[in-house]
């Protein structure tokens, strides 16, 4: 089946710093989503982005489907950005069965 | 929570007992999903539904069954709970196959 990798696995940032999280996938996908799981366990959908670039405030995401990767940019990080960031893909070969990556754990310190 | 609630939020049960978790939505979304989240394994799909009485298996469906008799409710049943089913269970909804997910708050299940 499809393999989904995320890097880095862990990241510590000073408040105000910028960061880039990466998601690589091994096969063609119908769509891709980015989620943030906060320290209380709540999963929040950040982006639905099968291709192209989207921006939402300090966050933006770019997916290059032909090269099988997606990037999540966090600018001017805040302590509330802490948590785990997951990408999730819907493989073309197994429609509807979205597969999650292992996540990037982000800690933003004051 | 965008019209999606899970119940119960926490449950402790004994090995061998049946357990049913409920996911309820008020969004009239067609798709509903059950995931489990475990350390070292991330989020894994158990079962999903693409309409009333239409369900399919995910990657870790053994030991679980589901039912969807109404658009708004998707039930996950552990017929005979085992300690390996101790986990946090998340329900998600989606308008359609090519739309983003909205997750519920999760149910923490402990099997002793």
mmCIF file of C-alpha atoms in Angstrom:
data_model
loop_
_atom_site.group_PDB
_atom_site.id
_atom_site.type_symbol
_atom_site.label_atom_id
_atom_site.label_comp_id
_atom_site.label_asym_id
_atom_site.label_seq_id
_atom_site.Cartn_x
_atom_site.Cartn_y
_atom_site.Cartn_z
ATOM 1 C CA UNK A 1 0.000 0.000 0.000
ATOM 2 C CA UNK A 2 0.883 3.644 -0.094
ATOM 3 C CA UNK A 3 3.593 4.907 2.252
ATOM 4 C CA UNK A 4 3.277 8.320 3.871
ATOM 5 C CA UNK A 5 6.298 9.918 5.506
ATOM 6 C CA UNK A 6 6.550 13.162 7.408
ATOM 7 C CA UNK A 7 9.604 15.158 8.343
ATOM 8 C CA UNK A 8 10.946 16.194 10.679
ATOM 9 C CA UNK A 9 9.439 13.871 13.297
ATOM 10 C CA UNK A 10 10.040 16.437 16.030
ATOM 11 C CA UNK A 11 10.616 20.174 15.954
ATOM 12 C CA UNK A 12 11.248 22.753 18.664
ATOM 13 C CA UNK A 13 10.867 26.406 17.745
ATOM 14 C CA UNK A 14 11.282 29.700 19.482
ATOM 15 C CA UNK A 15 8.132 31.787 19.370
ATOM 16 C CA UNK A 16 8.160 33.976 16.267
ATOM 17 C CA UNK A 17 10.211 31.582 14.145
ATOM 18 C CA UNK A 18 9.113 30.117 10.822
ATOM 19 C CA UNK A 19 9.051 26.431 9.899
ATOM 20 C CA UNK A 20 8.349 24.057 7.039
ATOM 21 C CA UNK A 21 6.877 20.596 7.521
ATOM 22 C CA UNK A 22 7.045 18.047 4.745
ATOM 23 C CA UNK A 23 4.826 15.138 3.711
ATOM 24 C CA UNK A 24 6.017 12.608 1.127
ATOM 25 C CA UNK A 25 3.816 9.893 -0.326
ATOM 26 C CA UNK A 26 4.771 6.927 -2.444
ATOM 27 C CA UNK A 27 1.857 6.719 -4.886
ATOM 28 C CA UNK A 28 -0.703 8.865 -6.676
ATOM 29 C CA UNK A 29 -3.445 10.352 -4.527
ATOM 30 C CA UNK A 30 -6.916 11.776 -5.041
ATOM 31 C CA UNK A 31 -6.512 14.341 -2.304
ATOM 32 C CA UNK A 32 -4.410 15.436 0.649
ATOM 33 C CA UNK A 33 -5.308 17.020 3.956
ATOM 34 C CA UNK A 34 -3.303 18.639 6.762
ATOM 35 C CA UNK A 35 -4.472 18.389 10.373
ATOM 36 C CA UNK A 36 -3.323 19.867 13.661
ATOM 37 C CA UNK A 37 -3.829 17.841 16.847
ATOM 38 C CA UNK A 38 -3.595 20.175 19.817
ATOM 39 C CA UNK A 39 -2.214 19.124 23.211
ATOM 40 C CA UNK A 40 -5.769 18.308 24.353
ATOM 41 C CA UNK A 41 -6.182 15.795 21.544
ATOM 42 C CA UNK A 42 -8.551 17.704 19.287
ATOM 43 C CA UNK A 43 -7.954 17.207 15.543
ATOM 44 C CA UNK A 44 -8.474 20.321 13.440
ATOM 45 C CA UNK A 45 -8.562 20.309 9.667
ATOM 46 C CA UNK A 46 -6.125 22.928 8.382
ATOM 47 C CA UNK A 47 -6.190 22.379 4.635
ATOM 48 C CA UNK A 48 -7.772 20.242 1.991
ATOM 49 C CA UNK A 49 -5.197 20.574 -0.768
ATOM 50 C CA UNK A 50 -4.936 17.937 -3.523
ATOM 51 C CA UNK A 51 -2.747 20.314 -5.551
ATOM 52 C CA UNK A 52 -1.573 23.896 -5.654
ATOM 53 C CA UNK A 53 -1.170 26.391 -2.813
ATOM 54 C CA UNK A 54 -3.557 27.637 -0.150
ATOM 55 C CA UNK A 55 -3.121 30.146 2.648
ATOM 56 C CA UNK A 56 -4.977 30.658 5.892
ATOM 57 C CA UNK A 57 -3.530 33.385 8.072
ATOM 58 C CA UNK A 58 -0.033 32.423 9.211
ATOM 59 C CA UNK A 59 -0.345 28.973 7.681
ATOM 60 C CA UNK A 60 0.015 27.989 4.075
ATOM 61 C CA UNK A 61 0.311 24.702 2.245
ATOM 62 C CA UNK A 62 1.569 23.582 -1.126
ATOM 63 C CA UNK A 63 1.015 20.209 -2.753
ATOM 64 C CA UNK A 64 2.952 19.062 -5.827
ATOM 65 C CA UNK A 65 1.017 15.929 -6.676
ATOM 66 C CA UNK A 66 3.198 15.002 -9.659
ATOM 67 C CA UNK A 67 6.250 14.892 -7.372
ATOM 68 C CA UNK A 68 4.327 13.296 -4.510
ATOM 69 C CA UNK A 69 4.919 15.745 -1.720
ATOM 70 C CA UNK A 70 3.226 18.488 0.248
ATOM 71 C CA UNK A 71 4.635 21.254 2.437
ATOM 72 C CA UNK A 72 3.043 23.060 5.362
ATOM 73 C CA UNK A 73 4.492 26.466 6.216
ATOM 74 C CA UNK A 74 4.035 28.040 9.624
ATOM 75 C CA UNK A 75 5.132 31.649 9.907
ATOM 76 C CA UNK A 76 5.633 33.697 13.069
ATOM 77 C CA UNK A 77 4.932 30.650 15.236
ATOM 78 C CA UNK A 78 2.980 30.995 18.457
ATOM 79 C CA UNK A 79 2.790 28.718 21.490
ATOM 80 C CA UNK A 80 -0.730 27.772 20.413
ATOM 81 C CA UNK A 81 0.774 26.179 17.302
ATOM 82 C CA UNK A 82 2.228 23.419 19.481
ATOM 83 C CA UNK A 83 0.925 19.923 18.889
ATOM 84 C CA UNK A 84 1.185 17.277 16.213
ATOM 85 C CA UNK A 85 0.703 17.961 12.522
ATOM 86 C CA UNK A 86 -0.570 15.142 10.335
ATOM 87 C CA UNK A 87 -0.912 14.863 6.607
ATOM 88 C CA UNK A 88 -3.484 12.414 5.269
ATOM 89 C CA UNK A 89 -3.822 11.105 1.730
ATOM 90 C CA UNK A 90 -6.564 9.337 -0.199
ATOM 91 C CA UNK A 91 -4.737 6.901 -2.513
ATOM 92 C CA UNK A 92 -5.990 6.535 -6.083
ATOM 93 C CA UNK A 93 -5.676 2.762 -5.701
ATOM 94 C CA UNK A 94 -7.951 2.495 -2.649
ATOM 95 C CA UNK A 95 -10.582 5.163 -2.978
ATOM 96 C CA UNK A 96 -12.091 6.564 0.224
ATOM 97 C CA UNK A 97 -9.521 4.942 2.509
ATOM 98 C CA UNK A 98 -7.583 7.910 3.759
ATOM 99 C CA UNK A 99 -4.177 7.072 5.204
ATOM 100 C CA UNK A 100 -2.484 9.265 7.805
ATOM 101 C CA UNK A 101 1.201 9.966 8.089
ATOM 102 C CA UNK A 102 3.019 9.484 11.404
ATOM 103 C CA UNK A 103 2.973 13.192 12.204
ATOM 104 C CA UNK A 104 5.405 15.956 13.117
ATOM 105 C CA UNK A 105 5.442 16.935 16.780
ATOM 106 C CA UNK A 106 5.933 20.703 17.147
ATOM 107 C CA UNK A 107 6.764 22.511 20.370
ATOM 108 C CA UNK A 108 6.836 26.309 20.307
ATOM 109 C CA UNK A 109 8.551 27.783 23.342
ATOM 110 C CA UNK A 110 8.210 31.382 24.558
ATOM 111 C CA UNK B 1 -17.328 20.810 17.042
ATOM 112 C CA UNK B 2 -19.058 21.555 13.741
ATOM 113 C CA UNK B 3 -22.032 19.347 14.628
ATOM 114 C CA UNK B 4 -20.288 16.108 15.460
ATOM 115 C CA UNK B 5 -20.351 14.499 18.886
ATOM 116 C CA UNK B 6 -18.955 11.245 20.209
ATOM 117 C CA UNK B 7 -20.211 9.341 23.216
ATOM 118 C CA UNK B 8 -19.082 8.340 25.683
ATOM 119 C CA UNK B 9 -15.977 10.508 26.047
ATOM 120 C CA UNK B 10 -14.320 8.000 28.368
ATOM 121 C CA UNK B 11 -15.053 4.368 29.092
ATOM 122 C CA UNK B 12 -13.415 1.598 31.077
ATOM 123 C CA UNK B 13 -14.625 -1.896 30.344
ATOM 124 C CA UNK B 14 -13.614 -5.454 31.100
ATOM 125 C CA UNK B 15 -12.110 -7.922 28.661
ATOM 126 C CA UNK B 16 -14.768 -9.939 26.876
ATOM 127 C CA UNK B 17 -17.605 -7.459 27.250
ATOM 128 C CA UNK B 18 -19.340 -5.832 24.277
ATOM 129 C CA UNK B 19 -18.880 -2.093 23.819
ATOM 130 C CA UNK B 20 -20.636 0.354 21.494
ATOM 131 C CA UNK B 21 -19.346 3.799 20.689
ATOM 132 C CA UNK B 22 -21.595 6.366 19.089
ATOM 133 C CA UNK B 23 -20.894 9.102 16.598
ATOM 134 C CA UNK B 24 -23.672 11.605 15.989
ATOM 135 C CA UNK B 25 -23.679 14.398 13.396
ATOM 136 C CA UNK B 26 -26.082 17.211 12.660
ATOM 137 C CA UNK B 27 -24.467 18.192 9.339
ATOM 138 C CA UNK B 28 -26.272 15.659 7.117
ATOM 139 C CA UNK B 29 -22.888 14.608 5.692
ATOM 140 C CA UNK B 30 -22.856 11.472 3.604
ATOM 141 C CA UNK B 31 -19.504 10.058 4.749
ATOM 142 C CA UNK B 32 -18.616 8.955 8.272
ATOM 143 C CA UNK B 33 -15.428 7.273 9.488
ATOM 144 C CA UNK B 34 -14.048 5.547 12.567
ATOM 145 C CA UNK B 35 -10.330 5.783 13.330
ATOM 146 C CA UNK B 36 -8.245 4.602 16.244
ATOM 147 C CA UNK B 37 -5.140 6.412 17.441
ATOM 148 C CA UNK B 38 -2.334 4.606 19.208
ATOM 149 C CA UNK B 39 1.214 5.655 20.109
ATOM 150 C CA UNK B 40 3.603 4.514 17.406
ATOM 151 C CA UNK B 41 0.799 3.751 14.951
ATOM 152 C CA UNK B 42 -0.821 7.112 14.375
ATOM 153 C CA UNK B 43 -4.390 7.193 13.102
ATOM 154 C CA UNK B 44 -5.702 4.056 11.423
ATOM 155 C CA UNK B 45 -9.024 3.592 9.645
ATOM 156 C CA UNK B 46 -11.314 0.964 11.179
ATOM 157 C CA UNK B 47 -14.514 1.253 9.124
ATOM 158 C CA UNK B 48 -16.274 3.907 7.131
ATOM 159 C CA UNK B 49 -19.731 4.581 5.729
ATOM 160 C CA UNK B 50 -20.715 6.252 2.473
ATOM 161 C CA UNK B 51 -24.441 6.267 3.167
ATOM 162 C CA UNK B 52 -27.201 4.704 5.235
ATOM 163 C CA UNK B 53 -26.558 0.955 5.464
ATOM 164 C CA UNK B 54 -23.468 1.352 3.215
ATOM 165 C CA UNK B 55 -20.253 0.541 5.036
ATOM 166 C CA UNK B 56 -16.801 -0.787 4.211
ATOM 167 C CA UNK B 57 -13.737 -2.008 6.045
ATOM 168 C CA UNK B 58 -10.605 -0.050 6.717
ATOM 169 C CA UNK B 59 -7.100 -1.272 7.461
ATOM 170 C CA UNK B 60 -7.748 -2.475 11.051
ATOM 171 C CA UNK B 61 -11.326 -3.775 10.987
ATOM 172 C CA UNK B 62 -10.829 -7.141 12.726
ATOM 173 C CA UNK B 63 -12.774 -7.309 15.991
ATOM 174 C CA UNK B 64 -14.993 -4.347 15.084
ATOM 175 C CA UNK B 65 -18.389 -3.996 13.454
ATOM 176 C CA UNK B 66 -20.346 -0.905 12.478
ATOM 177 C CA UNK B 67 -23.889 0.087 11.725
ATOM 178 C CA UNK B 68 -25.503 3.105 10.142
ATOM 179 C CA UNK B 69 -29.285 2.975 10.170
ATOM 180 C CA UNK B 70 -29.695 6.761 10.028
ATOM 181 C CA UNK B 71 -27.678 9.464 8.289
ATOM 182 C CA UNK B 72 -26.807 11.106 11.590
ATOM 183 C CA UNK B 73 -25.565 8.098 13.570
ATOM 184 C CA UNK B 74 -22.599 5.778 13.011
ATOM 185 C CA UNK B 75 -22.060 3.128 15.670
ATOM 186 C CA UNK B 76 -18.850 1.225 16.312
ATOM 187 C CA UNK B 77 -19.169 -2.064 18.219
ATOM 188 C CA UNK B 78 -16.483 -4.145 19.818
ATOM 189 C CA UNK B 79 -18.211 -7.522 20.071
ATOM 190 C CA UNK B 80 -15.842 -8.842 22.751
ATOM 191 C CA UNK B 81 -13.375 -6.224 23.922
ATOM 192 C CA UNK B 82 -9.692 -7.125 24.242
ATOM 193 C CA UNK B 83 -6.819 -5.233 25.831
ATOM 194 C CA UNK B 84 -5.377 -4.564 22.363
ATOM 195 C CA UNK B 85 -8.445 -2.437 21.656
ATOM 196 C CA UNK B 86 -7.493 0.031 24.359
ATOM 197 C CA UNK B 87 -7.144 3.204 22.324
ATOM 198 C CA UNK B 88 -8.534 6.605 21.523
ATOM 199 C CA UNK B 89 -11.294 6.361 18.946
ATOM 200 C CA UNK B 90 -12.104 9.231 16.624
ATOM 201 C CA UNK B 91 -15.086 9.686 14.385
ATOM 202 C CA UNK B 92 -14.895 11.922 11.322
ATOM 203 C CA UNK B 93 -17.444 13.216 8.835
ATOM 204 C CA UNK B 94 -17.173 14.481 5.288
ATOM 205 C CA UNK B 95 -19.553 15.914 2.729
ATOM 206 C CA UNK B 96 -18.146 13.566 0.110
ATOM 207 C CA UNK B 97 -15.144 11.538 -0.918
ATOM 208 C CA UNK B 98 -13.271 14.575 -2.240
ATOM 209 C CA UNK B 99 -13.875 16.872 0.695
ATOM 210 C CA UNK B 100 -12.041 17.490 3.936
ATOM 211 C CA UNK B 101 -12.755 15.734 7.203
ATOM 212 C CA UNK B 102 -14.158 17.132 10.422
ATOM 213 C CA UNK B 103 -13.261 15.117 13.505
ATOM 214 C CA UNK B 104 -15.130 14.563 16.739
ATOM 215 C CA UNK B 105 -13.474 14.996 20.122
ATOM 216 C CA UNK B 106 -12.646 11.326 20.542
ATOM 217 C CA UNK B 107 -13.513 8.515 22.950
ATOM 218 C CA UNK B 108 -10.832 7.161 25.241
ATOM 219 C CA UNK B 109 -11.500 3.445 25.748
ATOM 220 C CA UNK B 110 -9.619 1.345 28.277
ATOM 221 C CA UNK B 111 -10.085 -2.432 28.330
ATOM 222 C CA UNK B 112 -8.904 -4.026 31.581
#
